[in-house]
Amino acid sequence: MSDTSHNTYFDGGVQSLGFENASGRATVGVIAPGTYDFNTDGAELMTVVAGVLEAIVDGESDWETYPKGSRFEVPASSHFQVRAETPSAYLCEFL
Amino acid sequence: MSDTSHNTYFDGGVQSLGFENASGRATVGVIAPGTYDFNTDGAELMTVVAGVLEAIVDGESDWETYPKGSRFEVPASSHFQVRAETPSAYLCEFL
């Protein structure tokens, strides 16, 4: 038994595993090739763990590229788009 | 639809999401508190993405501690034990 939750979005195009520890609540996930729209409740820090992600965060107009090891922050109560050309993995920390 | 696979081990104590890209086959996963035994087919490179893992890899006698950002390699056709005191996340790359 564990508290790890499995979440599936966009017909499996985005899947994540949720957990919580002393650093707070977070998920690790995999993004299949495609473009996806998300809305945030709280602010999130996204770190690319494998592959490459592109994102447009609220208020930006162009896609920014985030290779493995890079990160971007998404404000609370906002909207962002994520795009992957190759299956890519991320860590999402809820701030 | 996607090729991302969700795998559950040890009654959910270890869960992973499998994917493949130009870098090869890999999983991201979450390890709930506990101690787990694994056998490898091919060699694996484990990178701690969140939390802390401890491991005993084939041939070692003591637990080694791997904090977030550190990594350890597991040989092909071997046995290793992993222990977590707090929910922790990893990237496992199949070499």
XYZ file of C-alpha atoms in Angstrom:
190
model
C 0.000 0.000 0.000
C 1.182 3.515 -0.690
C -0.185 6.994 -1.132
C 1.351 7.312 -4.600
C -1.400 8.347 -7.010
C -1.466 7.605 -10.729
C -3.085 10.338 -12.824
C -3.902 10.170 -16.529
C -4.697 13.174 -18.699
C -5.384 13.658 -22.398
C -6.105 10.000 -23.126
C -2.772 8.992 -21.576
C -0.742 11.626 -23.414
C 0.262 12.992 -20.007
C 0.553 10.658 -17.037
C 1.897 11.438 -13.588
C 2.633 9.873 -10.221
C 1.837 12.063 -7.242
C 3.628 12.012 -3.899
C 4.288 14.203 -0.886
C 7.337 14.514 1.348
C 9.011 17.112 3.570
C 9.660 19.266 0.472
C 5.929 19.394 -0.266
C 3.610 17.925 -2.844
C 5.000 16.926 -6.254
C 4.508 14.683 -9.253
C 6.795 13.000 -11.744
C 5.284 12.474 -15.149
C 5.745 11.581 -18.785
C 4.548 13.687 -21.710
C 4.012 11.881 -25.009
C 4.507 13.805 -28.275
C 1.804 16.432 -28.612
C 0.605 19.788 -27.301
C -1.321 20.055 -24.039
C -3.140 22.833 -22.166
C -3.076 23.057 -18.390
C -4.568 25.323 -15.766
C -2.893 25.727 -12.385
C -4.414 26.145 -8.960
C -1.242 26.909 -7.002
C 2.117 27.889 -8.480
C 4.223 25.057 -9.930
C 7.920 24.571 -10.613
C 8.456 22.265 -13.602
C 11.869 20.593 -14.024
C 12.631 18.611 -17.176
C 14.006 15.218 -16.128
C 14.344 13.568 -19.554
C 13.879 14.701 -23.133
C 12.885 18.267 -24.024
C 9.775 20.295 -23.269
C 8.549 23.492 -24.845
C 6.154 25.729 -22.984
C 4.162 28.923 -23.210
C 3.419 30.272 -19.757
C 0.695 32.867 -19.106
C 1.682 36.214 -20.546
C 4.304 34.851 -22.922
C 3.667 34.779 -26.645
C 6.323 32.375 -27.922
C 7.332 28.804 -27.231
C 10.387 28.527 -24.997
C 12.500 25.384 -25.126
C 13.484 23.624 -21.891
C 16.055 20.841 -22.275
C 16.716 18.172 -19.665
C 17.830 19.749 -16.391
C 16.154 23.120 -16.997
C 13.072 24.407 -15.248
C 10.276 26.927 -15.502
C 7.784 28.312 -13.021
C 4.066 28.610 -13.626
C 2.113 31.164 -11.559
C -0.926 30.255 -9.484
C -4.347 30.421 -11.164
C -2.841 30.603 -14.615
C -2.782 28.780 -17.901
C 0.124 27.164 -19.695
C 0.742 25.053 -22.763
C 3.335 22.302 -22.961
C 4.614 20.681 -26.134
C 6.867 17.641 -26.612
C 8.268 16.295 -29.851
C 9.697 13.205 -28.158
C 8.502 11.403 -25.007
C 9.812 13.509 -22.129
C 9.684 13.362 -18.341
C 9.288 16.072 -15.711
C 9.175 16.763 -12.005
C 6.377 19.149 -11.016
C 6.722 20.702 -7.562
C 3.715 22.490 -6.104
C 5.022 25.689 -4.528
C -3.284 7.584 -26.895
C 0.338 7.144 -25.941
C 2.918 4.459 -25.420
C 3.530 5.526 -21.819
C 3.152 2.466 -19.591
C 2.146 2.520 -15.932
C 3.798 -0.196 -13.836
C 2.996 -1.076 -10.228
C 5.243 -3.154 -7.956
C 5.072 -4.172 -4.306
C 1.402 -3.383 -3.859
C 1.953 0.155 -5.180
C 5.029 0.828 -3.033
C 6.961 1.373 -6.259
C 5.213 2.764 -9.320
C 6.759 3.842 -12.584
C 5.911 5.351 -15.958
C 7.837 3.892 -18.875
C 8.793 5.717 -22.064
C 11.312 5.584 -24.879
C 13.020 8.356 -26.826
C 16.260 8.933 -28.747
C 18.220 8.472 -25.492
C 16.767 4.993 -25.068
C 14.256 3.342 -22.778
C 13.630 4.827 -19.331
C 11.126 5.135 -16.498
C 10.311 7.771 -13.925
C 8.931 6.419 -10.695
C 8.005 7.002 -7.084
C 9.182 4.885 -4.160
C 7.041 4.968 -1.028
C 8.716 4.444 2.378
C 9.990 0.891 2.633
C 12.668 -1.511 1.410
C 12.403 -3.198 -1.975
C 14.353 -5.894 -3.829
C 14.900 -5.720 -7.573
C 16.589 -7.868 -10.187
C 17.911 -6.322 -13.385
C 17.967 -7.669 -16.906
C 20.130 -5.014 -18.537
C 22.241 -2.419 -16.733
C 20.402 0.578 -15.271
C 21.390 4.102 -14.310
C 19.263 5.379 -11.414
C 19.086 9.148 -10.799
C 17.330 10.482 -7.710
C 14.891 13.194 -8.815
C 13.226 13.984 -5.468
C 13.773 12.893 -1.885
C 16.542 10.475 -0.891
C 17.181 6.846 -1.802
C 19.465 4.335 -0.147
C 20.688 1.327 -2.085
C 22.768 -1.809 -1.853
C 23.981 -2.843 -5.279
C 25.285 -6.362 -6.000
C 28.610 -6.904 -4.309
C 28.233 -4.092 -1.782
C 27.610 -4.825 1.863
C 26.381 -1.503 3.214
C 23.607 0.919 2.409
C 24.778 3.927 0.437
C 22.774 7.151 0.560
C 21.848 8.938 -2.660
C 20.312 12.402 -2.226
C 18.376 14.248 -4.908
C 20.557 14.785 -7.977
C 22.878 11.850 -7.331
C 22.944 8.606 -9.283
C 24.073 5.013 -9.106
C 24.529 2.326 -11.716
C 23.247 -1.221 -11.414
C 24.945 -3.940 -13.490
C 23.059 -6.215 -15.873
C 21.693 -9.496 -14.478
C 22.189 -8.390 -10.894
C 20.275 -7.777 -7.716
C 19.826 -4.572 -5.779
C 17.904 -3.299 -2.803
C 16.426 0.174 -2.539
C 15.190 1.849 0.626
C 13.304 5.108 1.127
C 12.375 6.765 4.393
C 10.298 9.415 2.661
C 8.430 9.247 -0.668
C 11.126 9.740 -3.308
C 11.261 9.891 -7.092
C 13.772 8.567 -9.578
C 14.675 8.396 -13.256
C 15.802 4.912 -14.336
C 17.652 4.788 -17.668
C 18.185 1.394 -19.278
C 21.755 1.352 -20.556
